[in-house]
C-alpha atoms as a printed R data frame, in Angstrom:
    type eleno elety resid chain resno       x       y       z
1   ATOM     1    CA   UNK     A     1  -4.961  20.671  21.229
2   ATOM     2    CA   UNK     A     2  -6.699  21.564  18.007
3   ATOM     3    CA   UNK     A     3  -5.366  20.846  14.537
4   ATOM     4    CA   UNK     A     4  -5.610  23.350  11.677
5   ATOM     5    CA   UNK     A     5  -6.327  21.979   8.207
6   ATOM     6    CA   UNK     A     6  -6.103  23.614   4.756
7   ATOM     7    CA   UNK     A     7  -9.238  25.508   3.594
8   ATOM     8    CA   UNK     A     8 -10.630  22.774   1.331
9   ATOM     9    CA   UNK     A     9 -13.635  20.503   1.771
10  ATOM    10    CA   UNK     A    10 -13.847  17.833   4.449
11  ATOM    11    CA   UNK     A    11 -15.185  14.747   2.688
12  ATOM    12    CA   UNK     A    12 -15.338  11.999   5.290
13  ATOM    13    CA   UNK     A    13 -13.551  10.372   8.203
14  ATOM    14    CA   UNK     A    14 -13.065   6.766   9.254
15  ATOM    15    CA   UNK     A    15 -11.610   4.731  12.092
16  ATOM    16    CA   UNK     A    16  -8.286   2.954  11.497
17  ATOM    17    CA   UNK     A    17  -5.685   1.093  13.567
18  ATOM    18    CA   UNK     A    18  -4.064   2.706  16.589
19  ATOM    19    CA   UNK     A    19  -1.010   4.600  15.299
20  ATOM    20    CA   UNK     A    20   0.136   6.554  18.363
21  ATOM    21    CA   UNK     A    21   0.181   3.663  20.841
22  ATOM    22    CA   UNK     A    22  -2.463   4.980  23.228
23  ATOM    23    CA   UNK     A    23  -4.668   1.902  22.855
24  ATOM    24    CA   UNK     A    24  -7.394   3.731  20.936
25  ATOM    25    CA   UNK     A    25  -8.169   3.491  17.243
26  ATOM    26    CA   UNK     A    26  -7.274   6.650  15.364
27  ATOM    27    CA   UNK     A    27  -8.935   8.619  12.574
28  ATOM    28    CA   UNK     A    28  -8.266   9.313   8.929
29  ATOM    29    CA   UNK     A    29  -9.857  12.534   7.692
30  ATOM    30    CA   UNK     A    30 -10.239  13.018   3.932
31  ATOM    31    CA   UNK     A    31  -9.942  16.499   2.423
32  ATOM    32    CA   UNK     A    32 -10.517  17.258  -1.241
33  ATOM    33    CA   UNK     A    33 -12.170  19.625  -3.699
34  ATOM    34    CA   UNK     A    34 -12.698  23.275  -2.924
35  ATOM    35    CA   UNK     A    35 -12.449  26.286  -5.212
36  ATOM    36    CA   UNK     A    36  -8.827  25.949  -6.340
37  ATOM    37    CA   UNK     A    37  -8.837  25.674 -10.145
38  ATOM    38    CA   UNK     A    38  -5.770  23.411 -10.004
39  ATOM    39    CA   UNK     A    39  -7.932  20.603  -8.539
40  ATOM    40    CA   UNK     A    40  -5.496  19.632  -5.793
41  ATOM    41    CA   UNK     A    41  -4.757  16.044  -4.831
42  ATOM    42    CA   UNK     A    42  -6.877  14.635  -2.019
43  ATOM    43    CA   UNK     A    43  -5.259  14.709   1.415
44  ATOM    44    CA   UNK     A    44  -5.519  11.971   4.025
45  ATOM    45    CA   UNK     A    45  -4.836  13.172   7.573
46  ATOM    46    CA   UNK     A    46  -4.091  10.677  10.348
47  ATOM    47    CA   UNK     A    47  -5.332  12.183  13.618
48  ATOM    48    CA   UNK     A    48  -5.109  10.869  17.184
49  ATOM    49    CA   UNK     A    49  -8.629  10.129  18.382
50  ATOM    50    CA   UNK     A    50  -7.667  10.885  21.986
51  ATOM    51    CA   UNK     A    51  -5.778  14.161  21.573
52  ATOM    52    CA   UNK     A    52  -6.646  15.525  18.115
53  ATOM    53    CA   UNK     A    53  -2.936  15.636  17.250
54  ATOM    54    CA   UNK     A    54  -2.100  15.385  13.547
55  ATOM    55    CA   UNK     A    55   0.072  12.283  13.169
56  ATOM    56    CA   UNK     A    56   0.657  12.281   9.433
57  ATOM    57    CA   UNK     A    57  -0.647  13.582   6.103
58  ATOM    58    CA   UNK     A    58  -0.631  11.614   2.849
59  ATOM    59    CA   UNK     A    59  -1.927  12.325  -0.646
60  ATOM    60    CA   UNK     A    60  -3.896  10.420  -3.266
61  ATOM    61    CA   UNK     A    61  -1.259   8.400  -5.178
62  ATOM    62    CA   UNK     A    62  -2.569   9.500  -8.586
63  ATOM    63    CA   UNK     A    63  -2.695  13.191  -7.627
64  ATOM    64    CA   UNK     A    64  -6.468  13.346  -8.055
65  ATOM    65    CA   UNK     A    65  -9.417  14.393  -5.942
66  ATOM    66    CA   UNK     A    66 -11.312  11.949  -3.718
67  ATOM    67    CA   UNK     A    67 -14.983  12.273  -2.802
68  ATOM    68    CA   UNK     A    68 -15.649   8.698  -1.696
69  ATOM    69    CA   UNK     A    69 -15.086   7.258   1.753
70  ATOM    70    CA   UNK     A    70 -11.979   5.046   1.485
71  ATOM    71    CA   UNK     A    71 -12.420   1.410   2.443
72  ATOM    72    CA   UNK     A    72 -10.070   0.318   5.242
73  ATOM    73    CA   UNK     A    73  -9.212  -3.368   5.601
74  ATOM    74    CA   UNK     A    74  -7.627  -4.130   8.977
75  ATOM    75    CA   UNK     A    75  -5.441  -7.250   8.866
76  ATOM    76    CA   UNK     A    76  -3.830  -8.011  12.271
77  ATOM    77    CA   UNK     A    77  -1.425 -10.620  10.844
78  ATOM    78    CA   UNK     A    78  -0.404  -8.650   7.732
79  ATOM    79    CA   UNK     A    79  -0.227  -5.179   6.241
80  ATOM    80    CA   UNK     A    80  -3.560  -3.379   6.458
81  ATOM    81    CA   UNK     A    81  -4.886  -1.839   3.256
82  ATOM    82    CA   UNK     A    82  -6.863   1.094   1.898
83  ATOM    83    CA   UNK     A    83  -9.020   1.034  -1.224
84  ATOM    84    CA   UNK     A    84  -9.520   4.532  -2.594
85  ATOM    85    CA   UNK     A    85 -11.776   5.816  -5.361
86  ATOM    86    CA   UNK     A    86 -10.557   9.032  -6.984
87  ATOM    87    CA   UNK     A    87 -11.853  11.458  -9.599
88  ATOM    88    CA   UNK     A    88 -15.211  13.167  -9.825
89  ATOM    89    CA   UNK     A    89 -18.257  13.713 -11.983
90  ATOM    90    CA   UNK     A    90 -16.295  14.952 -14.971
91  ATOM    91    CA   UNK     A    91 -12.694  14.347 -13.875
92  ATOM    92    CA   UNK     A    92 -11.140  10.966 -14.615
93  ATOM    93    CA   UNK     A    93 -10.212   8.750 -11.703
94  ATOM    94    CA   UNK     A    94  -8.974   5.402 -10.475
95  ATOM    95    CA   UNK     A    95  -9.703   2.640  -8.015
96  ATOM    96    CA   UNK     A    96  -6.465   2.321  -6.026
97  ATOM    97    CA   UNK     A    97  -5.173  -0.080  -3.401
98  ATOM    98    CA   UNK     A    98  -2.523   1.255  -1.020
99  ATOM    99    CA   UNK     A    99  -0.738  -0.328   1.915
100 ATOM   100    CA   UNK     A   100  -1.229   1.043   5.412
101 ATOM   101    CA   UNK     A   101   0.498   2.854   6.999
102 ATOM   102    CA   UNK     A   102   3.092   3.056   4.186
103 ATOM   103    CA   UNK     A   103   0.609   4.564   1.674
104 ATOM   104    CA   UNK     A   104   2.539   2.799  -1.084
105 ATOM   105    CA   UNK     A   105   0.393   2.067  -4.118
106 ATOM   106    CA   UNK     A   106  -0.089  -1.645  -4.837
107 ATOM   107    CA   UNK     A   107  -2.366  -1.420  -7.877
108 ATOM   108    CA   UNK     A   108  -4.811   0.839  -9.665
109 ATOM   109    CA   UNK     A   109  -7.722   0.353 -12.064
110 ATOM   110    CA   UNK     A   110  -8.545   3.294 -14.288
111 ATOM   111    CA   UNK     A   111 -12.152   4.291 -14.903
112 ATOM   112    CA   UNK     A   112 -13.123   4.650 -18.554
113 ATOM   113    CA   UNK     A   113 -14.440   8.169 -17.943
114 ATOM   114    CA   UNK     A   114 -15.175  10.148 -14.809
115 ATOM   115    CA   UNK     A   115 -14.178   8.783 -11.432
116 ATOM   116    CA   UNK     A   116 -15.464   6.910  -8.392
117 ATOM   117    CA   UNK     A   117 -17.656   8.794  -5.922
118 ATOM   118    CA   UNK     A   118 -19.486   5.875  -4.333
119 ATOM   119    CA   UNK     A   119 -17.248   3.980  -1.926
120 ATOM   120    CA   UNK     A   120 -15.817   0.571  -2.938
121 ATOM   121    CA   UNK     A   121 -17.054  -2.655  -1.368
122 ATOM   122    CA   UNK     A   122 -14.892  -5.593  -0.230
123 ATOM   123    CA   UNK     A   123 -16.404  -9.089  -0.351
124 ATOM   124    CA   UNK     A   124 -15.687 -12.707  -1.291
125 ATOM   125    CA   UNK     A   125 -18.232 -13.333  -4.036
126 ATOM   126    CA   UNK     A   126 -17.278 -16.935  -4.811
127 ATOM   127    CA   UNK     A   127 -16.228 -18.058  -1.301
128 ATOM   128    CA   UNK     A   128 -12.733 -19.062  -2.454
129 ATOM   129    CA   UNK     A   129 -10.953 -17.228   0.374
130 ATOM   130    CA   UNK     A   130  -9.814 -14.354  -1.865
131 ATOM   131    CA   UNK     A   131 -11.661 -11.062  -1.600
132 ATOM   132    CA   UNK     A   132 -12.922  -8.994  -4.491
133 ATOM   133    CA   UNK     A   133 -13.385  -5.235  -4.665
134 ATOM   134    CA   UNK     A   134 -16.614  -3.984  -6.219
135 ATOM   135    CA   UNK     A   135 -17.006  -0.388  -7.333
136 ATOM   136    CA   UNK     A   136 -19.493   1.562  -9.444
137 ATOM   137    CA   UNK     A   137 -18.209   4.579 -11.329
138 ATOM   138    CA   UNK     A   138 -19.330   7.808 -12.912
139 ATOM   139    CA   UNK     A   139 -18.551   6.131 -16.242
140 ATOM   140    CA   UNK     A   140 -21.646   3.930 -15.859
141 ATOM   141    CA   UNK     A   141 -19.612   0.828 -15.002
142 ATOM   142    CA   UNK     A   142 -19.470  -1.765 -12.252
143 ATOM   143    CA   UNK     A   143 -16.033  -3.316 -11.702
144 ATOM   144    CA   UNK     A   144 -15.136  -6.620 -10.055
145 ATOM   145    CA   UNK     A   145 -11.434  -6.550  -9.142
146 ATOM   146    CA   UNK     A   146  -9.246  -9.150  -7.409
147 ATOM   147    CA   UNK     A   147  -8.257  -7.509  -4.116
148 ATOM   148    CA   UNK     A   148  -4.789  -9.073  -4.074
149 ATOM   149    CA   UNK     A   149  -3.652  -8.673  -7.678
150 ATOM   150    CA   UNK     A   150  -5.774  -5.823  -9.031
151 ATOM   151    CA   UNK     A   151  -6.848  -7.973 -11.992
152 ATOM   152    CA   UNK     A   152 -10.261  -7.001 -13.370
153 ATOM   153    CA   UNK     A   153 -12.468 -10.120 -13.463
154 ATOM   154    CA   UNK     A   154 -15.217  -8.244 -15.291
155 ATOM   155    CA   UNK     A   155 -16.528  -4.775 -16.015
156 ATOM   156    CA   UNK     A   156 -20.185  -4.207 -16.826
157 ATOM   157    CA   UNK     A   157 -20.977  -0.953 -18.550
158 ATOM   158    CA   UNK     A   158 -24.076   0.644 -19.964
159 ATOM   159    CA   UNK     A   159 -24.125   4.174 -21.292
160 ATOM   160    CA   UNK     A   160 -25.087   6.850 -20.561
161 ATOM   161    CA   UNK     A   161 -25.257   6.055 -16.834
162 ATOM   162    CA   UNK     A   162 -23.666   7.625 -13.771
163 ATOM   163    CA   UNK     A   163 -23.853   7.053 -10.025
164 ATOM   164    CA   UNK     A   164 -22.879   8.430  -6.637
165 ATOM   165    CA   UNK     A   165 -23.618   5.233  -4.704
166 ATOM   166    CA   UNK     A   166 -21.984   1.933  -3.777
167 ATOM   167    CA   UNK     A   167 -23.135  -1.463  -5.074
168 ATOM   168    CA   UNK     A   168 -24.460  -4.214  -2.791
169 ATOM   169    CA   UNK     A   169 -24.302  -8.014  -2.939
170 ATOM   170    CA   UNK     A   170 -26.876 -10.787  -2.588
171 ATOM   171    CA   UNK     A   171 -27.909 -14.109  -4.088
172 ATOM   172    CA   UNK     A   172 -30.134 -13.315  -7.066
173 ATOM   173    CA   UNK     A   173 -29.779 -16.144  -9.601
174 ATOM   174    CA   UNK     A   174 -29.439 -19.276  -7.475
175 ATOM   175    CA   UNK     A   175 -25.845 -20.258  -8.275
176 ATOM   176    CA   UNK     A   176 -22.934 -20.529  -5.827
177 ATOM   177    CA   UNK     A   177 -21.550 -17.036  -6.482
178 ATOM   178    CA   UNK     A   178 -22.987 -13.921  -4.867
179 ATOM   179    CA   UNK     A   179 -24.373 -11.348  -7.272
180 ATOM   180    CA   UNK     A   180 -24.352  -7.559  -7.443
181 ATOM   181    CA   UNK     A   181 -27.005  -4.846  -7.488
182 ATOM   182    CA   UNK     A   182 -26.130  -1.246  -8.324
183 ATOM   183    CA   UNK     A   183 -28.091   1.996  -8.578
184 ATOM   184    CA   UNK     A   184 -27.623   4.342 -11.532
185 ATOM   185    CA   UNK     A   185 -29.015   7.482 -13.111
186 ATOM   186    CA   UNK     A   186 -29.531   7.539 -16.862
187 ATOM   187    CA   UNK     A   187 -28.229  10.596 -18.675
188 ATOM   188    CA   UNK     A   188 -25.027  12.568 -19.091
189 ATOM   189    CA   UNK     A   189 -24.102  14.204 -15.784
190 ATOM   190    CA   UNK     A   190 -25.588  16.437 -14.414
191 ATOM   191    CA   UNK     A   191 -28.668  15.529 -16.466
192 ATOM   192    CA   UNK     A   192 -30.730  12.491 -15.621
193 ATOM   193    CA   UNK     A   193 -34.076  11.307 -16.902
194 ATOM   194    CA   UNK     A   194 -34.535   8.154 -14.837
195 ATOM   195    CA   UNK     A   195 -33.297   6.329 -11.749
196 ATOM   196    CA   UNK     A   196 -32.740   2.590 -11.970
197 ATOM   197    CA   UNK     A   197 -31.390  -0.545 -10.322
198 ATOM   198    CA   UNK     A   198 -29.393  -3.149 -12.241
199 ATOM   199    CA   UNK     A   199 -28.791  -6.722 -11.020
200 ATOM   200    CA   UNK     A   200 -25.599  -8.366 -12.303
201 ATOM   201    CA   UNK     A   201 -24.342 -11.945 -12.284
202 ATOM   202    CA   UNK     A   202 -21.453 -11.975  -9.806
203 ATOM   203    CA   UNK     A   203 -19.536 -14.618 -11.767
204 ATOM   204    CA   UNK     A   204 -19.729 -13.061 -15.239
205 ATOM   205    CA   UNK     A   205 -20.939  -9.476 -14.864
206 ATOM   206    CA   UNK     A   206 -23.860 -10.048 -17.236
207 ATOM   207    CA   UNK     A   207 -27.147  -8.233 -16.642
208 ATOM   208    CA   UNK     A   208 -29.714 -10.367 -14.777
209 ATOM   209    CA   UNK     A   209 -32.522  -7.866 -14.345
210 ATOM   210    CA   UNK     A   210 -33.296  -4.164 -14.173
211 ATOM   211    CA   UNK     A   211 -35.862  -1.875 -12.625
212 ATOM   212    CA   UNK     A   212 -36.670   1.687 -13.677
213 ATOM   213    CA   UNK     A   213 -38.384   3.809 -11.034
214 ATOM   214    CA   UNK     A   214 -41.708   5.245 -12.127
215 ATOM   215    CA   UNK     A   215 -41.201   8.966 -11.621
216 ATOM   216    CA   UNK     A   216 -39.068  10.525 -14.391
217 ATOM   217    CA   UNK     A   217 -36.266  12.871 -13.421
218 ATOM   218    CA   UNK     A   218 -35.599  11.200 -10.089
219 ATOM   219    CA   UNK     A   219 -32.020  10.418  -9.038
220 ATOM   220    CA   UNK     A   220 -30.545   7.396  -7.279
221 ATOM   221    CA   UNK     A   221 -29.038   8.896  -4.139
222 ATOM   222    CA   UNK     A   222 -28.594   5.975  -1.723
223 ATOM   223    CA   UNK     A   223 -26.876   2.603  -1.934
224 ATOM   224    CA   UNK     A   224 -29.073  -0.508  -2.221
225 ATOM   225    CA   UNK     A   225 -29.679  -2.461   0.986
226 ATOM   226    CA   UNK     A   226 -29.989  -6.240   0.625
C-alpha cells in the first residue's frame, strides 16, 4: 500500500533499524521546507521498507526546519541515536542528539547564526573510545562536540563564511589526533566571492592551512574526500 505525505519538500531518506519485526531495515524519510510562511517543523517519517506502511511520524525537537541528512548511529547493545542539524540559510538552528526510537532530545548545540545544512559527522578524533560529532554551519563555524555529553570541545569560526557541506577528517599535522578539513564560501549568503578549504587542528580547532580556489565567484558544493 502507498503512503500519503503532506505537500512539503522531501529532503532525504536513510536506513535505520528494523522497527516492524519483518527482519528488514526500515526507512526514515525527512520532510521540511515548502511554501508555508510559518516555516513548519521538520517531520521524520518511519516507513516499512517491505510494505511502505507508515509506522510513525516525529518532529524536529526544536520545532525548526531540517535540510541535512540526519546521522543515524546504530548501537545493538544500547539505545541507538540520531544527530540532527536544523535551521537553514537565514533561519537559526541547532545540532541535536535524540534517542531512537524514543525521539527524546538528549542535548543540543545552538549555532551562532543560521543553521546546519551539511550533515554531521561522527568520529573518534583522539582514539579515546568516545566519539565526537563534527558539524559545519551556515554561521561559518566548525564545531567539535562530545557525542555523549554534548559539551563543545572547540568551535572554529571565521566570518563571513557559509557552507552547505559536511567536514571530513584526516591526519594533517602529524600528531596523534585526527584533524578536520571543511569547505566554505566567503560572503554573506546568498552572495559569495570565493570558494575555499580550511584545515583545522583536531585537538584545538586552530587553523592549520587554507586554500582559496582560483576562479572567483565559485561555490563549494561538495564535501571534501580524504
